[in-house]
Coordinates of C-alpha atoms in Angstrom, one line a residue:
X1459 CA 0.0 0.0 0.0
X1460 CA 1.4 3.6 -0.7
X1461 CA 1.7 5.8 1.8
X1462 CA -0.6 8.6 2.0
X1463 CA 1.6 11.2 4.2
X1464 CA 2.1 14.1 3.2
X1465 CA 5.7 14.2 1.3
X1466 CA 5.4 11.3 -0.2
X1467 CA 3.2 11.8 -3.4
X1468 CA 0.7 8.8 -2.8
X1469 CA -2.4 10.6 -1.8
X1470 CA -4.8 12.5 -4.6
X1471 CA -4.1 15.9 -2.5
X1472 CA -0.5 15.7 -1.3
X1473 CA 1.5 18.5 -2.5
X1474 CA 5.6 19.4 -2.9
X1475 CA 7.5 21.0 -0.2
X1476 CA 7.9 23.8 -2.9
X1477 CA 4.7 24.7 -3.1
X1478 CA 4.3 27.0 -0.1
X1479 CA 0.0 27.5 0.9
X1480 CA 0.9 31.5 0.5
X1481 CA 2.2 31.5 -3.0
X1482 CA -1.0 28.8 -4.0
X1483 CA -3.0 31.3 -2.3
X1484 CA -1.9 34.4 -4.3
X1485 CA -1.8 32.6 -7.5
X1486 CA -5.5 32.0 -7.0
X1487 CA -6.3 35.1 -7.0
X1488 CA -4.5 36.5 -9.8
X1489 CA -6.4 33.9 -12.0
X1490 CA -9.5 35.0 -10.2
X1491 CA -8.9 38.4 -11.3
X1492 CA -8.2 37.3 -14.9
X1493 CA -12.2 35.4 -14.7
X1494 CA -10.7 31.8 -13.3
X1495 CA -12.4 31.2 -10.4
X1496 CA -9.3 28.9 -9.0
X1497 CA -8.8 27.4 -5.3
X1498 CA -4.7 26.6 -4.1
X1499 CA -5.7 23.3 -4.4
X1500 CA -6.0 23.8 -8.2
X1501 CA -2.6 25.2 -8.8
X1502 CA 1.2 24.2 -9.0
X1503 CA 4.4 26.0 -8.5
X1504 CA 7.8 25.0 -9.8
X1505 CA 10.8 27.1 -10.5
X1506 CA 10.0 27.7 -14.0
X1507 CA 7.0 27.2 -16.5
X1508 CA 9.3 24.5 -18.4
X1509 CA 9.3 22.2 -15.5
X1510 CA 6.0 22.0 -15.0
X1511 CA 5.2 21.6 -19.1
X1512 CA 7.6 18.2 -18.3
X1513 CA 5.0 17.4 -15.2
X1514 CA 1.7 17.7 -17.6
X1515 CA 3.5 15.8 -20.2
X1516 CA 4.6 12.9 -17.9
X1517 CA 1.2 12.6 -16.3
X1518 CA -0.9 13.2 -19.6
X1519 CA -3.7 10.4 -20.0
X1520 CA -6.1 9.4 -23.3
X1521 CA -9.1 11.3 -21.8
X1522 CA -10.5 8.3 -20.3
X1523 CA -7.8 8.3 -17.0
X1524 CA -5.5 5.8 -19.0
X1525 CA -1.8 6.4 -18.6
X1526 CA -1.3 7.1 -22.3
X1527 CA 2.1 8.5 -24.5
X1528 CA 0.9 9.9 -27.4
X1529 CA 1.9 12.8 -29.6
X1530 CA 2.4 16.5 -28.6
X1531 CA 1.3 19.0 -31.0
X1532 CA 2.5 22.1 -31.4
X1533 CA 2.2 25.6 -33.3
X1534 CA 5.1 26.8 -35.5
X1535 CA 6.8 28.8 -34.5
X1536 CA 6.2 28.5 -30.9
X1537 CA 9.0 29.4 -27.9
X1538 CA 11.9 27.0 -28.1
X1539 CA 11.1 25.7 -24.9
X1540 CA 8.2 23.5 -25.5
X1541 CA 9.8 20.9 -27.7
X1542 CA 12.6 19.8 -25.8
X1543 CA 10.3 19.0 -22.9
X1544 CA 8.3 16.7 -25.1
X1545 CA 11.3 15.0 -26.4
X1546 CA 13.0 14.4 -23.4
X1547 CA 10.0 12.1 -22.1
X1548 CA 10.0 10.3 -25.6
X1549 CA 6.8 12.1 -27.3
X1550 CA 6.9 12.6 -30.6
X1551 CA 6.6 16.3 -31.6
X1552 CA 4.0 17.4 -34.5
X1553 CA 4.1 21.3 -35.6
X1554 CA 0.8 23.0 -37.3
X1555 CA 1.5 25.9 -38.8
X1556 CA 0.3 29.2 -37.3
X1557 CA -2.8 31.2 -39.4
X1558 CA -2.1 34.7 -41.1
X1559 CA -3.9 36.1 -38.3
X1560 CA -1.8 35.4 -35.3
X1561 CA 1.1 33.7 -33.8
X1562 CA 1.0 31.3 -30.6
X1563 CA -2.1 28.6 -31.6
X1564 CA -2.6 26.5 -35.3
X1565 CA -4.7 27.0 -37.9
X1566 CA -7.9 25.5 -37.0
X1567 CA -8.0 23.6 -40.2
X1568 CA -4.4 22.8 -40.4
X1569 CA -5.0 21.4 -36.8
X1570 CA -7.8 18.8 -37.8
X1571 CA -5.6 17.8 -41.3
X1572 CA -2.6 17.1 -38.9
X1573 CA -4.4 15.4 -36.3
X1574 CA -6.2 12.9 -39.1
X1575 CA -2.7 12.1 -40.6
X1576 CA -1.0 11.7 -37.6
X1577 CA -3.6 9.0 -36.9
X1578 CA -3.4 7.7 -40.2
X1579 CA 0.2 6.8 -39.5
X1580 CA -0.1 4.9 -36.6
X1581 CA 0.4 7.5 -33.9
X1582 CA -2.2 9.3 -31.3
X1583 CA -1.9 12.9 -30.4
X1584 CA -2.8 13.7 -26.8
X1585 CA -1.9 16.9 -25.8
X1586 CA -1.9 20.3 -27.7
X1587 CA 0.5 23.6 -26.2
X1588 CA -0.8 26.7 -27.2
X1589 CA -0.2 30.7 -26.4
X1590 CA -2.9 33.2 -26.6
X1591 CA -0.4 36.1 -25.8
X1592 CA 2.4 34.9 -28.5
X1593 CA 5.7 35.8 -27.1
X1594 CA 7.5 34.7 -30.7
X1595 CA 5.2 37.0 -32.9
X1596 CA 4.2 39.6 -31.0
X1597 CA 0.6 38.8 -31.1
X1598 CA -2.7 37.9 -29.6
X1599 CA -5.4 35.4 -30.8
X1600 CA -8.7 37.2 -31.9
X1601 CA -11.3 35.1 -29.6
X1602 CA -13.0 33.9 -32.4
X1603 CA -10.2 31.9 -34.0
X1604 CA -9.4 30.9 -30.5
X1605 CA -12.7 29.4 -29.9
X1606 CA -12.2 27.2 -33.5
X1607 CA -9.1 25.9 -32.4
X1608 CA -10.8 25.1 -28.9
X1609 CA -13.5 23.5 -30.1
X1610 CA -11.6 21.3 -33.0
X1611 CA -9.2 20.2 -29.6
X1612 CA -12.1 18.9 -27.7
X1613 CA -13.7 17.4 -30.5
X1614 CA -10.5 15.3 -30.5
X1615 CA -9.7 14.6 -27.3
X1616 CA -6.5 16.9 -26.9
X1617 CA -5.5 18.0 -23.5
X1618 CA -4.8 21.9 -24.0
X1619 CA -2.0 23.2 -21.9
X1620 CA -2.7 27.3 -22.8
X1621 CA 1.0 29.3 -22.1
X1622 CA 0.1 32.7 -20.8
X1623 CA 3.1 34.0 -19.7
X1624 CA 2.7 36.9 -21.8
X1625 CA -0.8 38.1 -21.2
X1626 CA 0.0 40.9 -18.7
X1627 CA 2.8 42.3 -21.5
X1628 CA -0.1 44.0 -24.0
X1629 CA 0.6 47.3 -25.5
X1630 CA -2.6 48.6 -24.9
X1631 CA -5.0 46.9 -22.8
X1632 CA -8.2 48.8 -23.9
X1633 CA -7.2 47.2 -27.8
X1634 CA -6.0 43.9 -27.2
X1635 CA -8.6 41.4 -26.1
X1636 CA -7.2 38.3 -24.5
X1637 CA -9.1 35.3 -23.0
X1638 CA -7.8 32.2 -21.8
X1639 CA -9.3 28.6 -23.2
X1640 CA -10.1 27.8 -20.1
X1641 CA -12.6 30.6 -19.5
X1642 CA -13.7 29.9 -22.9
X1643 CA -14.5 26.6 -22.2
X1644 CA -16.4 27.0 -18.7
X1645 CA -19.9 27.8 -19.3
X1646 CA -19.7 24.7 -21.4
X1647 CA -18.4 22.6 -18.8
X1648 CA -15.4 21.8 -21.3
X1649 CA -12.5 23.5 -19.2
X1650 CA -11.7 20.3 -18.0
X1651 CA -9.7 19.9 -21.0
X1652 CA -7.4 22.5 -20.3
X1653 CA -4.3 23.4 -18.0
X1654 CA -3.0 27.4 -17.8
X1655 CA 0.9 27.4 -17.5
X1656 CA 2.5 31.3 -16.6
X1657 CA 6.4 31.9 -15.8
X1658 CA 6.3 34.8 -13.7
X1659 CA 10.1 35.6 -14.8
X1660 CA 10.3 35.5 -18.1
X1661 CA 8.2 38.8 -19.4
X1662 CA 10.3 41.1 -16.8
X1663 CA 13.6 40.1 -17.7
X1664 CA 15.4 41.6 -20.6
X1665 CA 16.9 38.2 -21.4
X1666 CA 14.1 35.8 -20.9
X1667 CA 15.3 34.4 -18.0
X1668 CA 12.5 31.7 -16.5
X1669 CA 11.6 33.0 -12.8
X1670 CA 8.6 30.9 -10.7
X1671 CA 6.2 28.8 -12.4
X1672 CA 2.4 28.4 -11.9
X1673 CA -0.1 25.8 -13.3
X1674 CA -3.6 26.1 -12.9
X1675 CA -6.1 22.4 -13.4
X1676 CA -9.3 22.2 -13.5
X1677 CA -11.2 21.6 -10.1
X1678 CA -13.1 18.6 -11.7
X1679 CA -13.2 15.8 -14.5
X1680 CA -10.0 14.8 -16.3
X1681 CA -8.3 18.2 -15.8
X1682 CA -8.7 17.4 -11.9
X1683 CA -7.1 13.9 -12.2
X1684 CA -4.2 15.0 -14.2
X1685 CA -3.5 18.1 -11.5
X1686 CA -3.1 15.0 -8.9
X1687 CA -1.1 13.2 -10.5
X1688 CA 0.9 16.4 -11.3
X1689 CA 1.2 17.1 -7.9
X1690 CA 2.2 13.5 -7.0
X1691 CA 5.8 14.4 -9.4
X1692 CA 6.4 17.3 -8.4
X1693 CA 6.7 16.1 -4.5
X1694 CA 8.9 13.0 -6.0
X1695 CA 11.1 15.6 -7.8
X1696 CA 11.3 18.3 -4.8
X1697 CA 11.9 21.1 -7.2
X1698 CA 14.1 23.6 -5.2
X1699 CA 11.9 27.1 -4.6
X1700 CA 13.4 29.2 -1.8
X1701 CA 11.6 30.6 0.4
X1702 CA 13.2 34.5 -1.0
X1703 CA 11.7 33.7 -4.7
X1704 CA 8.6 32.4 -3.2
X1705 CA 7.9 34.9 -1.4
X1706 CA 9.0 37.8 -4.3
X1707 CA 6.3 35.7 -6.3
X1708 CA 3.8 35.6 -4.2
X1709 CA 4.2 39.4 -4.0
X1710 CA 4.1 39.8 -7.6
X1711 CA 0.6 38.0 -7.9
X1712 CA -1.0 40.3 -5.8
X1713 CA -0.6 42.5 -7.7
X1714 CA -0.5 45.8 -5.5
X1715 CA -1.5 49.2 -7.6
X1716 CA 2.3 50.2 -7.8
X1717 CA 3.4 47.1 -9.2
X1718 CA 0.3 47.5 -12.1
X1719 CA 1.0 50.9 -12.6
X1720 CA 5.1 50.2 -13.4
X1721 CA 3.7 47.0 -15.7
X1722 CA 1.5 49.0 -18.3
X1723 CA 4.0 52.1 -18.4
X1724 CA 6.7 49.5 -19.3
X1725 CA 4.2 47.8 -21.6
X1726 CA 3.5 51.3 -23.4
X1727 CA 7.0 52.3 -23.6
X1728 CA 7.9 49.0 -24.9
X1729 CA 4.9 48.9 -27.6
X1730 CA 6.3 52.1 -28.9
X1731 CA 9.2 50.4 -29.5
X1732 CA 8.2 47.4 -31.2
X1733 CA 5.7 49.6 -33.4
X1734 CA 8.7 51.5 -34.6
X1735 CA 10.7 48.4 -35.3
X1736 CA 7.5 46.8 -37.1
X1737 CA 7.4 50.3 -39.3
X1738 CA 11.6 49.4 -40.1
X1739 CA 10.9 46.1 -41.2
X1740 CA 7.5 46.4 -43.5
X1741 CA 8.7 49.5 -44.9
X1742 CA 12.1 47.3 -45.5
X1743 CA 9.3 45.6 -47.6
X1744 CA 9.2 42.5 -45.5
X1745 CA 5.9 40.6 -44.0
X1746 CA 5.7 41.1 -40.6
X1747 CA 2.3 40.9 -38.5
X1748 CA 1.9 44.1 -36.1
X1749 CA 3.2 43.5 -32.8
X1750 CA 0.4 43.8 -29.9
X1751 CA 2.2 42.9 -27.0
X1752 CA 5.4 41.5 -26.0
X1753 CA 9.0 42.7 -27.1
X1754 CA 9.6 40.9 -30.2
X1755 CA 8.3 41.6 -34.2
X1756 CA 8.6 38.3 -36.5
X1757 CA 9.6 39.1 -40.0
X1758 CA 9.5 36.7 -43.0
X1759 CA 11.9 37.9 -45.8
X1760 CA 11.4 35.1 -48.4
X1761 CA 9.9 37.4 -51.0
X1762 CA 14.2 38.3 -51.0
X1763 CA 15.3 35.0 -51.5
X1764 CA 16.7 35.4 -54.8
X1765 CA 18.9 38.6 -53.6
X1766 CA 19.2 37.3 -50.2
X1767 CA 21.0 34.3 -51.7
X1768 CA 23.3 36.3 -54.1
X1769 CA 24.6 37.6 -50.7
X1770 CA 25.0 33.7 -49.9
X1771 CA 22.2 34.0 -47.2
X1772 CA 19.9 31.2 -48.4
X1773 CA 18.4 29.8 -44.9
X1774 CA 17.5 30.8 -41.7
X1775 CA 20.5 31.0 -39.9
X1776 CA 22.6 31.9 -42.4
X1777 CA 19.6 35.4 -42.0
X1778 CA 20.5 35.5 -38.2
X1779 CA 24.3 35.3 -38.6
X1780 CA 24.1 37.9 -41.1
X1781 CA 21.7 40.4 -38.7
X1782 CA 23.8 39.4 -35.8
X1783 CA 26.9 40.6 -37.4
X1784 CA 25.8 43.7 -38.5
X1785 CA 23.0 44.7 -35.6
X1786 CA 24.7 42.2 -32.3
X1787 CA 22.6 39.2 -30.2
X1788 CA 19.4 40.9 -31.5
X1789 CA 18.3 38.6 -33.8
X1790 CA 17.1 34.7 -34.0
X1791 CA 16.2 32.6 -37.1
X1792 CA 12.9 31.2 -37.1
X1793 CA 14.5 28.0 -37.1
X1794 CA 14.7 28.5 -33.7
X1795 CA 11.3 28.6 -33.1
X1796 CA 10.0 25.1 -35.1
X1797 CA 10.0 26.6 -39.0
X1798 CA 12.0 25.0 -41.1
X1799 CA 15.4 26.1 -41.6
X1800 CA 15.1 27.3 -45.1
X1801 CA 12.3 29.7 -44.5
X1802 CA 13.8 33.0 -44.2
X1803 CA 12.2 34.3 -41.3
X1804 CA 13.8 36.1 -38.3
X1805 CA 12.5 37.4 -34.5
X1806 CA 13.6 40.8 -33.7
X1807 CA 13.8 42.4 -30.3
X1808 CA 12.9 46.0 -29.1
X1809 CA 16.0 45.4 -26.7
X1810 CA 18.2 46.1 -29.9
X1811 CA 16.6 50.2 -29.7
X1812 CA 17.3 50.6 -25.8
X1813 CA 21.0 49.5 -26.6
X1814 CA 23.8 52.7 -28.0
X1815 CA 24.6 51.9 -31.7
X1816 CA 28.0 51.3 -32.6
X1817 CA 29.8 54.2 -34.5
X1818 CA 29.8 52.5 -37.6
X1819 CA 27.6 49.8 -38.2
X1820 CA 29.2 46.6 -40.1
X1821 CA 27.9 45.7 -43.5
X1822 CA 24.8 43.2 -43.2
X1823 CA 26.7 40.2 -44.5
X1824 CA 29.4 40.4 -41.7
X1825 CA 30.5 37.7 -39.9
X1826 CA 28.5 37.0 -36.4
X1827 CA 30.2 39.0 -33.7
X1828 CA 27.7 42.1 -33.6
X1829 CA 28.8 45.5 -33.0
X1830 CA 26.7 45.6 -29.9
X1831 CA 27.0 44.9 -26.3
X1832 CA 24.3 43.6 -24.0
X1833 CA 22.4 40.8 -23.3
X1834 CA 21.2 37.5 -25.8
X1835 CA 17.1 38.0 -25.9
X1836 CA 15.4 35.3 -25.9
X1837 CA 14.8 32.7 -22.8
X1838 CA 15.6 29.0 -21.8
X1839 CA 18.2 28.1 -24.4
X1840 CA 18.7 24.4 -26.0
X1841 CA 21.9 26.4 -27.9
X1842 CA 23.8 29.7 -28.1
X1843 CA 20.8 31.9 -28.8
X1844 CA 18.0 29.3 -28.9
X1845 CA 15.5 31.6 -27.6
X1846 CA 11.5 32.0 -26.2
X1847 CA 8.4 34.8 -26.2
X1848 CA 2.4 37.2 -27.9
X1849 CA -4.6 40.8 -32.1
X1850 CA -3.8 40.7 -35.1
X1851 CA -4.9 43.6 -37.6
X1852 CA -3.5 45.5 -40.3
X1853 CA -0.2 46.1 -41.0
X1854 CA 0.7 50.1 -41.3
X1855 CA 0.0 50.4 -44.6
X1856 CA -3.6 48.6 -44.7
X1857 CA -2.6 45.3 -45.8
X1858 CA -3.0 42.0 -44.2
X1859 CA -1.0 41.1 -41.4
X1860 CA 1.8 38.1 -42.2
X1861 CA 5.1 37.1 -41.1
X1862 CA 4.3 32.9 -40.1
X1863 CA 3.5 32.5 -44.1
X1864 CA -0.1 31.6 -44.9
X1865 CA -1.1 28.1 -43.6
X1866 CA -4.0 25.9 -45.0
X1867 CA -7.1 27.4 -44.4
X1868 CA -5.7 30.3 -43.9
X1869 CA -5.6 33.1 -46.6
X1870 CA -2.1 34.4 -48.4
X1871 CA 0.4 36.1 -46.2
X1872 CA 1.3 39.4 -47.3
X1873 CA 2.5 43.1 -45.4
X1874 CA 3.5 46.5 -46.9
X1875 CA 5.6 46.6 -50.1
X1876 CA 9.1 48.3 -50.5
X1877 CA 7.3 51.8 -51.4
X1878 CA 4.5 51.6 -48.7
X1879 CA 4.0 54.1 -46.2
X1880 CA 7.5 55.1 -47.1
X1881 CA 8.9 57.5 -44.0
X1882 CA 6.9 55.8 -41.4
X1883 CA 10.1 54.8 -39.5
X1884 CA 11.7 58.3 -40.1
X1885 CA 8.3 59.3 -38.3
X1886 CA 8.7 56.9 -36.0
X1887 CA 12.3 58.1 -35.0
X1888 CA 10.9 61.4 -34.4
X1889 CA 8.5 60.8 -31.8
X1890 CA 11.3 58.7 -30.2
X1891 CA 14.3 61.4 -30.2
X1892 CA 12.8 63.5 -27.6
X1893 CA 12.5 60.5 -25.0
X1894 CA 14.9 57.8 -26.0
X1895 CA 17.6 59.8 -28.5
X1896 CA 19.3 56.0 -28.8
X1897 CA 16.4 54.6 -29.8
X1898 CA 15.8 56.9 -32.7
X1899 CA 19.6 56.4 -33.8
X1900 CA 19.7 52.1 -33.6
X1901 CA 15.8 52.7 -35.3
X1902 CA 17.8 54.2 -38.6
X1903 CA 20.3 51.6 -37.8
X1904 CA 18.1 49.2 -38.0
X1905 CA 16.2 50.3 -40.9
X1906 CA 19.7 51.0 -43.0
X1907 CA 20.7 47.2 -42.9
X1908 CA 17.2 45.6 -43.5
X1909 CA 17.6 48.5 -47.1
X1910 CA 21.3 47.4 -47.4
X1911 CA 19.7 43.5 -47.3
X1912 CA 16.5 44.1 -49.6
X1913 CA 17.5 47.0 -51.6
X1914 CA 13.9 48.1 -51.7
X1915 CA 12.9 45.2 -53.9
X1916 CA 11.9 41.7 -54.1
X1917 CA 13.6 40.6 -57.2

């Protein structure tokens, strides 16, 4: 017989040393604020978000309360530190692509076509990671193609574990509408399906750094089980939380009017920044979907392959060493990120306008090395510069927002051409100089080498 003391993981309600009743208690209430009615004995703590993805993963069942493996799907791109966690237990990792909306969740469509050929070939998807607040793209699902992607999920029995590290990092909170699955899915009774992962650390620190974890299960149904046996692994692993980051945690999710006042200046301030930056890059004449919240602006640059490859730059990171080189640790391939190494897609950081440009910038096809000091963006890395970050409208010149490329069901990616909106990032620069002079100077840094790249043209 097991034993059911407390410590040593056998009962249903037993939980790890690490998981203090105070920080529990706080994190309950930030979800209540956020319309998830949650009690302590719902949540989880760990010292990071990554950890506790491995936890859900390991104790995952087929919907029925069978221990099951399965299949972990996931969108692309996505942070780079979802994968690994799937791999490490043995899963095998399937990537949908993300629609020309948003980053952070698959096309609905693509979704249903992957799940059916999965099956087809002999394997069963269980679990599917999502992010309404997309730290990779810069963007936030529209509720309405959130709530297709929920319901295909159900319909197929997939556990959703829904990332929202970045909710709290939206430019403007009176613009950006973000809602969770799981409140989605309650007046249905469906939320049982779906477990809400934050990393407290990550969004505050300029290099992604993970801080203190928090899950959230449902209080009932299969959600409930799997929050048990959650628990259960987390007291067999005794993750080490000490009692100084608990208790700065627990702080944090109280969230006192100070602390929410500092959070949406630095959220403004930063939006300005990635606007600008978004204006550089479409008015570079590259696909790029507006940034929302976050730090980060996703560009696609394949419409220069043929250029791009006289330079020699014909992949991915043969894009980042080039950007590196000539702007420093600033900028990551999207093969970093689950798209496929050829696609010639990039993530950007705002952190790359806060830091003094170098005298003279190198040429764009210089050797990594950056001119730059400062910090790699980017979180939990699997290699140098592996890195993690999340509505969708227009871009700035009226087009339709891009930078993933178009998936099935999805309509053609596209973004302002070389001649649109043309001095937007001089404008840009402008209303920057007064406040942040350095900003304005990296800004036509910035846009200089995406021209020196492009040329103003796609062929």
């Amino acid at each position: 017989m097991r034993s059911t003391e407390p410590g040593h993981g056998g009962a249903a309600g037993a939980r790890p040393a690490s998981s203090p009743p105070g920080l529990r208690e706080a994190a309950s209430g930030y979800w209540h604020r956020r319309g998830l009615p949650t009690e302590p004995a719902q949540v989880a703590v760990a010292p990071d978000a990554s950890l506790l993805l491995l936890a859900v993963l390991a104790a995952a069942d087929d919907g029925e309360g069978r221990p099951g493996r399965g299949s972990v799907l996931l969108p692309h791109p996505c942070p780079s530190w979802y994968a690994p966690q799937a791999r490490l237990l043995g899963r095998t990792v399937h990537t949908v692509p993300v629609p020309a909306e948003c980053g952070g969740l698959p096309d609905p469509f693509a979704l249903l076509e992957t799940v059916r050929r999965v099956r087809s070939a002999g394997d069963e998807p269980r679990v599917l990671v999502l992010s309404v607040a997309d730290e990779v793209t810069g963007t936030a699902a529209p509720p309405e193609l959130l709530h297709e992607v929920c319901e295909a999920a159900v319909a197929e029995g997939l556990l959703l574990v829904s990332d929202e590290t970045w909710r709290d990092t939206t430019h403007d909170a009176h613009q950006t509408v973000l809602v969770s699955p799981a409140e989605m899915l309650a007046p249905t009774g469906q939320d049982a399906h779906v477990v809400v992962l934050a990393d407290l650390g990550r969004p505050a620190s300029p290099s992604g750094e993970a801080g203190v974890g928090i899950a959230r299960f449902p209080s009932a149904g299969r959600g409930r089980r799997l929050g048990e046996r959650v628990h259960e692994l987390l007291t067999a692993l005794r993750p080490a939380l000490s009692g100084t980051a608990a208790a700065a945690a627990a702080g944090a999710l109280t969230e006192s009017a100070g602390l929410r006042d500092r959070r949406s200046a630095q959220a403004h301030a930063t939006g300005r920044l990635a606007r600008a930056l978004h204006c550089a890059v479409t008015e570079a004449g590259a696909l790029c979907r507006p940034p929302s919240l976050g730090r980060y602006v996703y560009a696609d640059l394949d419409r220069f392959r043929p250029r791009l490859a006289a330079r020699g730059i014909t992949d991915a990171p043969r894009l980042e060493a080039a950007l590196v080189g000539a702007l420093g640790p600033y900028a990551e391939g999207g093969h970093r990120f689950g798209d496929h190494p050829r696609e010639l897609r990039v993530r950007l950081t705002t952190d790359l306008l806060t830091t003094t440009p170098a005298a003279t910038a190198p040429h764009a096809g210089a050797a990594p090395g950056g001119s730059r000091a400062g910090p790699v963006p980017g979180g939990s890395r699997a290699g140098p510069m592996a890195g993690r970050d999340g509505p969708a409208d227009l871009t700035a010149d009226g087009g339709p927002a891009s930078g993933g490329g178009p998936a099935p069901g999805a309509g053609p990616a596209s973004g302002a051409g070389p001649a649109a909106g043309r001095g937007r990032t001089a404008a840009a620069a402008e209303s920057l100089a007064g406040e942040l002079p350095d900003a304005a100077e990296s800004l036509a840094q910035v846009q200089s080498v995406l021209a020196d790249l492009t040329d103003g043209s796609p062929q």
